[in-house]
């Protein structure tokens, strides 16, 4: 049977999402006992202890979750003066993107985005027969003027990823404000702020634009700061009318009760949040200092990862670090040739990383076996 003839043409052209290398894959390849996983921007301190405690005391898993998630949605909305009706929940923010695109994208619509940015955006646009319009970054940062110039009457959605994955860079708040004001109101502005909590003060707070520009939708996640990547919880903040349309196509029960319970508990875990942010800030300062000492350029990061320029190709550098037990992400797989994307780890992990990068800067990448 030739299934290619059956599959939707746009699906035939897609490649499956490739996540970062897992520790078990690295172990299989190199046979080392210990790996430091700095490939997926996870919280190096683990999971919020309050979330874990709440998960341990869960019962009644035979009962479906209350799919309204009213308490959680109200809680997420409250810091911005919004209500539950401003919040769309998802099985990670990936799922939120899928839900929004399902609701809004029709064949031939254009989705303006930076290049490179989070790979799900161009892929999901293609899935709905829409056209990703990719606007190159300028010096590693969203070129908002060029993105505005790329808007046409066919533009349905504009995506700003702030901080941007894979570069870690943020947009300048005054420039974003001008951009948001200039964007025609009928365009949905998606602001992916998966790393919002790590940003320096004075950065863009996407949620504030929901009020001043109602077609704005902000994406947030518990996968990073709260250490709940495996559980899957993300959400969008947006105008109630936009959210209500997305609700029509959201998959029922897409957020499990364990995810709901852990997500709520994590929001109360001020101690874990503080420790996580302090660890990230200290790691960021250490890496900035050490990378400069090694003569390795890194984009200024507003997130929990850095995009580091490496000698040779990114894939060679990735392999060289992997055989020393450090798992990173090759920029070759992310549209960022010549750089690695590296999660900021614990002090011990960061020191091991710098040791491996120093060897790489000194000796170059070993010849492929
Ligand atoms: C910019 C950005 N958006 C969204 C996501 C997806 O996060 P989630 O785990 O909530 O699906 C990621 C994950 O790496 C990301 O970097």
mmCIF file of C-alpha atoms and ligand atoms in Angstrom:
data_model
loop_
_atom_site.group_PDB
_atom_site.id
_atom_site.type_symbol
_atom_site.label_atom_id
_atom_site.label_comp_id
_atom_site.label_asym_id
_atom_site.label_seq_id
_atom_site.Cartn_x
_atom_site.Cartn_y
_atom_site.Cartn_z
ATOM 1 C CA UNK A 1 0.000 0.000 0.000
ATOM 2 C CA UNK A 2 1.335 3.418 -0.960
ATOM 3 C CA UNK A 3 0.150 5.617 1.908
ATOM 4 C CA UNK A 4 1.860 8.679 0.490
ATOM 5 C CA UNK A 5 -1.044 8.917 -1.904
ATOM 6 C CA UNK A 6 -3.450 9.064 1.043
ATOM 7 C CA UNK A 7 -1.712 11.468 3.360
ATOM 8 C CA UNK A 8 -2.454 15.206 3.139
ATOM 9 C CA UNK A 9 0.190 16.776 0.826
ATOM 10 C CA UNK A 10 1.371 19.227 3.493
ATOM 11 C CA UNK A 11 1.891 16.353 5.942
ATOM 12 C CA UNK A 12 3.967 14.472 3.363
ATOM 13 C CA UNK A 13 6.349 17.448 3.284
ATOM 14 C CA UNK A 14 6.791 17.671 7.089
ATOM 15 C CA UNK A 15 9.491 16.097 9.224
ATOM 16 C CA UNK A 16 8.757 14.903 12.775
ATOM 17 C CA UNK A 17 9.872 17.296 15.528
ATOM 18 C CA UNK A 18 13.371 16.344 16.673
ATOM 19 C CA UNK A 19 13.836 16.917 20.388
ATOM 20 C CA UNK A 20 17.267 17.394 21.986
ATOM 21 C CA UNK A 21 19.373 14.269 22.609
ATOM 22 C CA UNK A 22 18.250 12.396 25.711
ATOM 23 C CA UNK A 23 20.712 11.069 28.267
ATOM 24 C CA UNK A 24 19.882 7.449 27.377
ATOM 25 C CA UNK A 25 20.577 8.131 23.682
ATOM 26 C CA UNK A 26 23.902 9.755 24.600
ATOM 27 C CA UNK A 27 24.768 6.880 26.924
ATOM 28 C CA UNK A 28 24.074 4.346 24.203
ATOM 29 C CA UNK A 29 26.259 6.238 21.740
ATOM 30 C CA UNK A 30 29.250 6.969 23.969
ATOM 31 C CA UNK A 31 28.996 4.456 26.804
ATOM 32 C CA UNK A 32 29.803 7.092 29.450
ATOM 33 C CA UNK A 33 28.180 6.775 32.876
ATOM 34 C CA UNK A 34 27.483 10.411 33.530
ATOM 35 C CA UNK A 35 25.986 12.950 31.208
ATOM 36 C CA UNK A 36 25.133 16.559 31.825
ATOM 37 C CA UNK A 37 21.946 17.339 29.892
ATOM 38 C CA UNK A 38 21.986 20.933 28.716
ATOM 39 C CA UNK A 39 19.964 20.396 25.554
ATOM 40 C CA UNK A 40 16.324 21.219 26.293
ATOM 41 C CA UNK A 41 16.328 24.268 28.604
ATOM 42 C CA UNK A 42 14.918 22.332 31.538
ATOM 43 C CA UNK A 43 15.239 23.445 35.151
ATOM 44 C CA UNK A 44 18.575 22.036 36.386
ATOM 45 C CA UNK A 45 17.319 22.038 40.002
ATOM 46 C CA UNK A 46 14.564 19.540 39.206
ATOM 47 C CA UNK A 47 10.861 19.949 39.910
ATOM 48 C CA UNK A 48 9.057 22.276 42.313
ATOM 49 C CA UNK A 49 8.923 20.321 45.607
ATOM 50 C CA UNK A 50 5.400 21.619 46.291
ATOM 51 C CA UNK A 51 4.256 20.268 42.919
ATOM 52 C CA UNK A 52 5.818 16.883 43.697
ATOM 53 C CA UNK A 53 4.146 16.797 47.092
ATOM 54 C CA UNK A 54 0.756 17.555 45.549
ATOM 55 C CA UNK A 55 1.274 14.823 42.953
ATOM 56 C CA UNK A 56 2.128 12.244 45.630
ATOM 57 C CA UNK A 57 -1.148 12.813 47.430
ATOM 58 C CA UNK A 58 -3.349 12.482 44.354
ATOM 59 C CA UNK A 59 -6.245 10.060 44.412
ATOM 60 C CA UNK A 60 -9.271 9.288 42.222
ATOM 61 C CA UNK A 61 -7.372 9.029 38.971
ATOM 62 C CA UNK A 62 -10.354 7.086 37.642
ATOM 63 C CA UNK A 63 -12.309 10.351 37.516
ATOM 64 C CA UNK A 64 -11.982 12.687 34.538
ATOM 65 C CA UNK A 65 -10.605 16.108 35.296
ATOM 66 C CA UNK A 66 -13.077 18.999 35.469
ATOM 67 C CA UNK A 67 -12.241 20.240 31.995
ATOM 68 C CA UNK A 68 -13.093 23.844 32.822
ATOM 69 C CA UNK A 69 -9.956 24.201 34.996
ATOM 70 C CA UNK A 70 -11.663 27.258 36.478
ATOM 71 C CA UNK A 71 -9.517 27.653 39.599
ATOM 72 C CA UNK A 72 -6.237 27.225 37.744
ATOM 73 C CA UNK A 73 -7.269 29.578 34.956
ATOM 74 C CA UNK A 74 -8.413 32.235 37.431
ATOM 75 C CA UNK A 75 -5.157 31.905 39.330
ATOM 76 C CA UNK A 76 -3.030 32.313 36.194
ATOM 77 C CA UNK A 77 -5.035 35.339 35.095
ATOM 78 C CA UNK A 78 -5.091 37.136 38.460
ATOM 79 C CA UNK A 79 -1.592 38.727 38.359
ATOM 80 C CA UNK A 80 -2.682 40.666 35.265
ATOM 81 C CA UNK A 81 -6.108 41.672 36.543
ATOM 82 C CA UNK A 82 -7.772 39.196 34.170
ATOM 83 C CA UNK A 83 -10.291 36.404 34.790
ATOM 84 C CA UNK A 84 -10.464 32.713 33.870
ATOM 85 C CA UNK A 85 -12.044 33.659 30.539
ATOM 86 C CA UNK A 86 -8.688 35.162 29.463
ATOM 87 C CA UNK A 87 -6.876 31.796 29.789
ATOM 88 C CA UNK A 88 -6.602 28.826 27.432
ATOM 89 C CA UNK A 89 -4.902 25.754 28.882
ATOM 90 C CA UNK A 90 -2.797 23.224 27.005
ATOM 91 C CA UNK A 91 -0.778 20.041 27.126
ATOM 92 C CA UNK A 92 2.337 22.195 27.158
ATOM 93 C CA UNK A 93 2.443 25.442 25.220
ATOM 94 C CA UNK A 94 3.047 23.378 22.062
ATOM 95 C CA UNK A 95 -0.531 22.225 22.342
ATOM 96 C CA UNK A 96 -1.707 25.801 22.841
ATOM 97 C CA UNK A 97 -0.026 26.772 19.549
ATOM 98 C CA UNK A 98 -1.751 23.867 17.815
ATOM 99 C CA UNK A 99 -5.129 24.891 19.255
ATOM 100 C CA UNK A 100 -4.727 28.539 18.245
ATOM 101 C CA UNK A 101 -3.576 27.664 14.739
ATOM 102 C CA UNK A 102 -6.487 25.223 14.373
ATOM 103 C CA UNK A 103 -8.893 27.988 15.280
ATOM 104 C CA UNK A 104 -7.409 30.762 13.175
ATOM 105 C CA UNK A 105 -5.426 29.474 10.190
ATOM 106 C CA UNK A 106 -7.031 28.823 6.828
ATOM 107 C CA UNK A 107 -5.243 27.675 3.635
ATOM 108 C CA UNK A 108 -3.188 30.483 2.107
ATOM 109 C CA UNK A 109 -2.992 32.570 5.271
ATOM 110 C CA UNK A 110 0.448 33.942 6.052
ATOM 111 C CA UNK A 111 2.202 33.640 9.399
ATOM 112 C CA UNK A 112 5.045 36.112 9.852
ATOM 113 C CA UNK A 113 7.812 34.963 12.182
ATOM 114 C CA UNK A 114 11.516 35.400 12.838
ATOM 115 C CA UNK A 115 14.147 33.091 11.367
ATOM 116 C CA UNK A 116 15.395 31.197 13.241
ATOM 117 C CA UNK A 117 12.730 30.901 15.895
ATOM 118 C CA UNK A 118 11.030 28.053 17.745
ATOM 119 C CA UNK A 119 10.654 25.360 15.065
ATOM 120 C CA UNK A 120 7.063 24.500 15.885
ATOM 121 C CA UNK A 121 5.765 27.755 14.400
ATOM 122 C CA UNK A 122 6.754 27.214 10.748
ATOM 123 C CA UNK A 123 5.859 23.563 11.006
ATOM 124 C CA UNK A 124 2.379 24.078 12.398
ATOM 125 C CA UNK A 125 1.708 26.832 9.875
ATOM 126 C CA UNK A 126 2.459 24.368 7.059
ATOM 127 C CA UNK A 127 0.212 21.795 8.701
ATOM 128 C CA UNK A 128 -2.760 24.113 8.186
ATOM 129 C CA UNK A 129 -1.758 24.934 4.603
ATOM 130 C CA UNK A 130 -0.695 28.396 5.692
ATOM 131 C CA UNK A 131 2.529 30.040 4.564
ATOM 132 C CA UNK A 132 5.321 30.710 7.069
ATOM 133 C CA UNK A 133 6.898 34.045 6.148
ATOM 134 C CA UNK A 134 10.355 33.939 7.692
ATOM 135 C CA UNK A 135 12.103 37.204 8.495
ATOM 136 C CA UNK A 136 15.824 36.830 9.313
ATOM 137 C CA UNK A 137 16.987 37.979 12.720
ATOM 138 C CA UNK A 138 19.286 40.977 12.748
ATOM 139 C CA UNK A 139 22.374 40.392 14.924
ATOM 140 C CA UNK A 140 20.477 37.549 16.598
ATOM 141 C CA UNK A 141 17.454 39.717 17.472
ATOM 142 C CA UNK A 142 13.936 39.926 15.967
ATOM 143 C CA UNK A 143 13.979 42.550 13.203
ATOM 144 C CA UNK A 144 10.617 44.071 14.064
ATOM 145 C CA UNK A 145 10.728 46.679 11.288
ATOM 146 C CA UNK A 146 11.336 43.981 8.684
ATOM 147 C CA UNK A 147 8.588 41.839 10.215
ATOM 148 C CA UNK A 148 6.170 44.748 9.940
ATOM 149 C CA UNK A 149 7.219 45.264 6.328
ATOM 150 C CA UNK A 150 6.508 41.560 5.665
ATOM 151 C CA UNK A 151 2.844 41.946 6.659
ATOM 152 C CA UNK A 152 0.441 41.675 3.706
ATOM 153 C CA UNK A 153 -3.356 41.542 3.423
ATOM 154 C CA UNK A 154 -2.981 37.744 3.709
ATOM 155 C CA UNK A 155 -1.181 37.895 7.085
ATOM 156 C CA UNK A 156 -3.323 36.237 9.776
ATOM 157 C CA UNK A 157 -0.803 35.703 12.572
ATOM 158 C CA UNK A 158 2.498 37.323 13.567
ATOM 159 C CA UNK A 159 4.689 35.463 16.050
ATOM 160 C CA UNK A 160 7.229 37.134 18.307
ATOM 161 C CA UNK A 161 9.212 34.711 20.462
ATOM 162 C CA UNK A 162 10.560 36.720 23.392
ATOM 163 C CA UNK A 163 13.094 35.616 24.519
ATOM 164 C CA UNK A 164 13.736 33.902 21.212
ATOM 165 C CA UNK A 165 14.540 30.224 20.996
ATOM 166 C CA UNK A 166 17.262 29.362 19.889
ATOM 167 C CA UNK A 167 19.130 32.660 20.351
ATOM 168 C CA UNK A 168 17.990 33.625 23.875
ATOM 169 C CA UNK A 169 17.748 37.258 22.810
ATOM 170 C CA UNK A 170 14.909 39.573 23.781
ATOM 171 C CA UNK A 171 13.215 42.374 21.888
ATOM 172 C CA UNK A 172 13.681 45.910 23.073
ATOM 173 C CA UNK A 173 10.506 47.001 24.955
ATOM 174 C CA UNK A 174 10.113 50.393 23.233
ATOM 175 C CA UNK A 175 10.583 48.768 19.805
ATOM 176 C CA UNK A 176 8.017 46.090 20.675
ATOM 177 C CA UNK A 177 5.525 48.697 21.812
ATOM 178 C CA UNK A 178 5.862 50.580 18.514
ATOM 179 C CA UNK A 179 5.559 47.300 16.619
ATOM 180 C CA UNK A 180 2.436 46.177 18.474
ATOM 181 C CA UNK A 181 0.824 49.562 17.914
ATOM 182 C CA UNK A 182 1.633 49.561 14.189
ATOM 183 C CA UNK A 183 0.409 46.021 13.540
ATOM 184 C CA UNK A 184 -3.095 46.060 11.974
ATOM 185 C CA UNK A 185 -5.654 45.144 14.668
ATOM 186 C CA UNK A 186 -7.163 42.215 12.733
ATOM 187 C CA UNK A 187 -3.839 40.318 12.934
ATOM 188 C CA UNK A 188 -3.360 37.907 15.823
ATOM 189 C CA UNK A 189 -0.074 38.732 17.541
ATOM 190 C CA UNK A 190 1.267 35.620 19.286
ATOM 191 C CA UNK A 191 3.955 36.445 21.846
ATOM 192 C CA UNK A 192 5.674 33.241 22.951
ATOM 193 C CA UNK A 193 7.095 33.958 26.411
ATOM 194 C CA UNK A 194 8.003 30.415 27.473
ATOM 195 C CA UNK A 195 11.006 31.927 29.301
ATOM 196 C CA UNK A 196 9.280 35.082 30.606
ATOM 197 C CA UNK A 197 10.173 34.517 34.256
ATOM 198 C CA UNK A 198 13.909 34.518 33.498
ATOM 199 C CA UNK A 199 13.875 37.894 31.735
ATOM 200 C CA UNK A 200 15.531 40.963 33.274
ATOM 201 C CA UNK A 201 13.214 43.557 34.783
ATOM 202 C CA UNK A 202 11.951 46.083 32.267
ATOM 203 C CA UNK A 203 11.481 43.404 29.571
ATOM 204 C CA UNK A 204 8.330 43.075 27.486
ATOM 205 C CA UNK A 205 5.408 41.757 29.540
ATOM 206 C CA UNK A 206 3.282 40.315 26.764
ATOM 207 C CA UNK A 207 0.222 40.005 28.992
ATOM 208 C CA UNK A 208 0.015 43.797 29.307
ATOM 209 C CA UNK A 209 -0.594 44.019 25.569
ATOM 210 C CA UNK A 210 -3.686 41.812 25.802
ATOM 211 C CA UNK A 211 -5.499 44.824 27.227
ATOM 212 C CA UNK A 212 -4.091 47.537 24.959
ATOM 213 C CA UNK A 213 -4.142 45.400 21.804
ATOM 214 C CA UNK A 214 -6.872 42.749 22.138
ATOM 215 C CA UNK A 215 -5.642 40.575 19.252
ATOM 216 C CA UNK A 216 -2.552 39.706 21.318
ATOM 217 C CA UNK A 217 -2.113 36.197 22.702
ATOM 218 C CA UNK A 218 0.717 35.403 25.094
ATOM 219 C CA UNK A 219 2.065 31.873 25.542
ATOM 220 C CA UNK A 220 3.491 30.722 28.859
ATOM 221 C CA UNK A 221 4.583 27.359 30.224
ATOM 222 C CA UNK A 222 5.327 25.460 33.435
ATOM 223 C CA UNK A 223 7.943 23.357 31.587
ATOM 224 C CA UNK A 224 10.876 25.642 32.337
ATOM 225 C CA UNK A 225 10.913 27.598 35.610
ATOM 226 C CA UNK A 226 8.644 25.198 37.511
ATOM 227 C CA UNK A 227 10.491 22.077 36.300
ATOM 228 C CA UNK A 228 7.357 20.355 34.989
ATOM 229 C CA UNK A 229 8.401 19.637 31.379
ATOM 230 C CA UNK A 230 7.475 15.953 31.637
ATOM 231 C CA UNK A 231 4.018 16.674 33.021
ATOM 232 C CA UNK A 232 2.997 19.025 30.171
ATOM 233 C CA UNK A 233 1.282 22.225 31.127
ATOM 234 C CA UNK A 234 1.220 25.476 29.202
ATOM 235 C CA UNK A 235 -1.331 28.210 28.656
ATOM 236 C CA UNK A 236 -2.255 31.295 26.701
ATOM 237 C CA UNK A 237 -3.441 34.661 28.000
ATOM 238 C CA UNK A 238 -5.645 36.503 25.559
ATOM 239 C CA UNK A 239 -8.786 38.459 24.916
ATOM 240 C CA UNK A 240 -11.857 36.441 26.010
ATOM 241 C CA UNK A 241 -13.265 36.441 22.470
ATOM 242 C CA UNK A 242 -10.038 35.028 21.014
ATOM 243 C CA UNK A 243 -9.821 32.478 23.823
ATOM 244 C CA UNK A 244 -13.465 31.463 23.330
ATOM 245 C CA UNK A 245 -12.814 30.601 19.670
ATOM 246 C CA UNK A 246 -9.761 28.567 20.625
ATOM 247 C CA UNK A 247 -11.847 26.771 23.287
ATOM 248 C CA UNK A 248 -14.117 25.461 20.531
ATOM 249 C CA UNK A 249 -11.270 23.376 19.069
ATOM 250 C CA UNK A 250 -9.265 22.550 22.201
ATOM 251 C CA UNK A 251 -9.051 18.784 22.647
ATOM 252 C CA UNK A 252 -11.222 17.730 25.614
ATOM 253 C CA UNK A 253 -9.200 16.846 28.714
ATOM 254 C CA UNK A 254 -5.947 18.010 27.101
ATOM 255 C CA UNK A 255 -4.686 18.962 30.577
ATOM 256 C CA UNK A 256 -4.697 16.012 32.953
ATOM 257 C CA UNK A 257 -5.643 16.272 36.595
ATOM 258 C CA UNK A 258 -2.059 15.561 37.719
ATOM 259 C CA UNK A 259 -0.902 18.389 35.470
ATOM 260 C CA UNK A 260 -3.567 20.707 36.877
ATOM 261 C CA UNK A 261 -2.792 19.823 40.495
ATOM 262 C CA UNK A 262 0.970 20.197 40.027
ATOM 263 C CA UNK A 263 0.615 23.425 38.056
ATOM 264 C CA UNK A 264 -1.426 25.028 40.832
ATOM 265 C CA UNK A 265 0.923 23.848 43.592
ATOM 266 C CA UNK A 266 3.991 25.070 41.679
ATOM 267 C CA UNK A 267 2.532 28.586 41.564
ATOM 268 C CA UNK A 268 2.763 28.671 45.376
ATOM 269 C CA UNK A 269 6.379 27.497 45.429
ATOM 270 C CA UNK A 270 8.054 30.867 45.946
ATOM 271 C CA UNK A 271 11.163 29.273 47.475
ATOM 272 C CA UNK A 272 11.772 27.027 44.463
ATOM 273 C CA UNK A 273 11.152 29.888 42.070
ATOM 274 C CA UNK A 274 13.606 32.113 43.935
ATOM 275 C CA UNK A 275 16.280 29.405 44.035
ATOM 276 C CA UNK A 276 15.800 28.610 40.356
ATOM 277 C CA UNK A 277 16.076 32.243 39.296
ATOM 278 C CA UNK A 278 19.127 32.838 41.508
ATOM 279 C CA UNK A 279 20.839 29.742 40.091
ATOM 280 C CA UNK A 280 20.117 30.919 36.567
ATOM 281 C CA UNK A 281 21.360 34.459 37.208
ATOM 282 C CA UNK A 282 24.581 33.209 38.791
ATOM 283 C CA UNK A 283 25.093 30.710 35.953
ATOM 284 C CA UNK A 284 24.454 33.384 33.356
ATOM 285 C CA UNK A 285 27.057 35.702 34.883
ATOM 286 C CA UNK A 286 29.586 32.849 35.248
ATOM 287 C CA UNK A 287 29.113 31.695 31.646
ATOM 288 C CA UNK A 288 29.324 35.260 30.276
ATOM 289 C CA UNK A 289 32.646 35.722 32.091
ATOM 290 C CA UNK A 290 34.108 32.344 31.156
ATOM 291 C CA UNK A 291 32.965 32.393 27.524
ATOM 292 C CA UNK A 292 34.554 35.837 27.124
ATOM 293 C CA UNK A 293 37.776 34.460 28.633
ATOM 294 C CA UNK A 294 37.723 31.621 26.084
ATOM 295 C CA UNK A 295 37.051 34.088 23.263
ATOM 296 C CA UNK A 296 33.711 32.433 22.444
ATOM 297 C CA UNK A 297 30.965 34.832 21.406
ATOM 298 C CA UNK A 298 27.502 34.402 22.913
ATOM 299 C CA UNK A 299 24.362 36.391 22.225
ATOM 300 C CA UNK A 300 23.215 38.326 25.316
ATOM 301 C CA UNK A 301 20.624 36.000 26.810
ATOM 302 C CA UNK A 302 17.352 36.838 28.564
ATOM 303 C CA UNK A 303 16.509 33.168 29.131
ATOM 304 C CA UNK A 304 17.909 30.031 30.778
ATOM 305 C CA UNK A 305 20.137 29.135 27.845
ATOM 306 C CA UNK A 306 22.904 30.648 25.763
ATOM 307 C CA UNK A 307 23.674 30.527 22.030
ATOM 308 C CA UNK A 308 27.440 30.160 21.839
ATOM 309 C CA UNK A 309 29.561 30.539 18.681
ATOM 310 C CA UNK A 310 31.950 27.588 18.367
ATOM 311 C CA UNK A 311 35.025 26.791 16.300
ATOM 312 C CA UNK A 312 34.285 24.502 13.333
ATOM 313 C CA UNK A 313 30.737 23.470 12.576
ATOM 314 C CA UNK A 314 28.055 23.352 15.257
ATOM 315 C CA UNK A 315 27.586 19.633 14.696
ATOM 316 C CA UNK A 316 31.314 18.938 15.170
ATOM 317 C CA UNK A 317 31.302 20.965 18.378
ATOM 318 C CA UNK A 318 28.130 19.225 19.559
ATOM 319 C CA UNK A 319 29.761 15.808 18.992
ATOM 320 C CA UNK A 320 32.985 16.911 20.680
ATOM 321 C CA UNK A 321 31.068 17.977 23.802
ATOM 322 C CA UNK A 322 28.883 14.883 23.720
ATOM 323 C CA UNK A 323 31.861 12.551 23.843
ATOM 324 C CA UNK A 324 32.922 14.461 26.977
ATOM 325 C CA UNK A 325 29.526 13.851 28.533
ATOM 326 C CA UNK A 326 27.943 17.248 27.838
ATOM 327 C CA UNK A 327 24.685 17.137 25.878
ATOM 328 C CA UNK A 328 23.903 20.407 24.066
ATOM 329 C CA UNK A 329 21.854 21.291 20.993
ATOM 330 C CA UNK A 330 23.555 21.822 17.649
ATOM 331 C CA UNK A 331 22.562 25.063 15.971
ATOM 332 C CA UNK A 332 22.696 23.168 12.660
ATOM 333 C CA UNK A 333 19.411 21.545 13.685
ATOM 334 C CA UNK A 334 17.918 24.885 14.739
ATOM 335 C CA UNK A 335 18.725 27.182 11.826
ATOM 336 C CA UNK A 336 21.633 28.676 13.777
ATOM 337 C CA UNK A 337 24.788 27.321 12.114
ATOM 338 C CA UNK A 338 28.085 27.911 13.914
ATOM 339 C CA UNK A 339 26.469 28.018 17.359
ATOM 340 C CA UNK A 340 25.347 25.644 20.067
ATOM 341 C CA UNK A 341 22.278 26.232 22.207
ATOM 342 C CA UNK A 342 23.247 25.381 25.765
ATOM 343 C CA UNK A 343 21.015 25.360 28.842
ATOM 344 C CA UNK A 344 22.396 27.211 31.873
ATOM 345 C CA UNK A 345 22.935 24.509 34.504
ATOM 346 C CA UNK A 346 23.961 24.187 38.124
ATOM 347 C CA UNK A 347 27.388 25.611 39.111
ATOM 348 C CA UNK A 348 28.918 22.124 38.771
ATOM 349 C CA UNK A 349 27.358 21.544 35.345
ATOM 350 C CA UNK A 350 28.453 24.978 34.138
ATOM 351 C CA UNK A 351 32.022 24.323 35.283
ATOM 352 C CA UNK A 352 32.096 20.989 33.404
ATOM 353 C CA UNK A 353 30.730 22.720 30.324
ATOM 354 C CA UNK A 354 33.419 25.398 30.442
ATOM 355 C CA UNK A 355 36.101 22.757 30.861
ATOM 356 C CA UNK A 356 34.819 20.951 27.751
ATOM 357 C CA UNK A 357 34.499 24.196 25.769
ATOM 358 C CA UNK A 358 38.032 25.183 26.775
ATOM 359 C CA UNK A 359 39.324 21.856 25.419
ATOM 360 C CA UNK A 360 37.322 22.429 22.234
ATOM 361 C CA UNK A 361 38.666 25.992 21.827
ATOM 362 C CA UNK A 362 42.217 24.713 22.449
ATOM 363 C CA UNK A 363 42.249 21.467 20.442
ATOM 364 C CA UNK A 364 39.337 21.877 18.022
ATOM 365 C CA UNK A 365 36.817 19.107 17.448
ATOM 366 C CA UNK A 366 38.254 15.601 17.153
ATOM 367 C CA UNK A 367 38.154 14.118 13.638
ATOM 368 C CA UNK A 368 34.980 12.109 13.121
ATOM 369 C CA UNK A 369 35.507 8.399 13.891
HETATM 370 C C1 LIG B 1 10.008 29.274 22.808
HETATM 371 C C2 LIG B 1 9.348 28.019 23.232
HETATM 372 N N1 LIG B 1 8.028 27.922 23.153
HETATM 373 C C3 LIG B 1 7.376 26.816 23.532
HETATM 374 C C4 LIG B 1 8.068 25.726 24.011
HETATM 375 C C5 LIG B 1 7.292 24.493 24.354
HETATM 376 O O1 LIG B 1 7.111 24.371 25.664
HETATM 377 P P1 LIG B 1 6.076 23.332 26.296
HETATM 378 O O2 LIG B 1 6.917 22.345 27.022
HETATM 379 O O3 LIG B 1 5.231 24.171 27.195
HETATM 380 O O4 LIG B 1 5.281 22.717 25.188
HETATM 381 C C6 LIG B 1 9.444 25.774 24.113
HETATM 382 C C7 LIG B 1 10.179 24.600 24.610
HETATM 383 O O5 LIG B 1 11.356 24.459 24.495
HETATM 384 C C8 LIG B 1 10.099 26.946 23.699
HETATM 385 O O6 LIG B 1 11.428 27.041 23.749
#
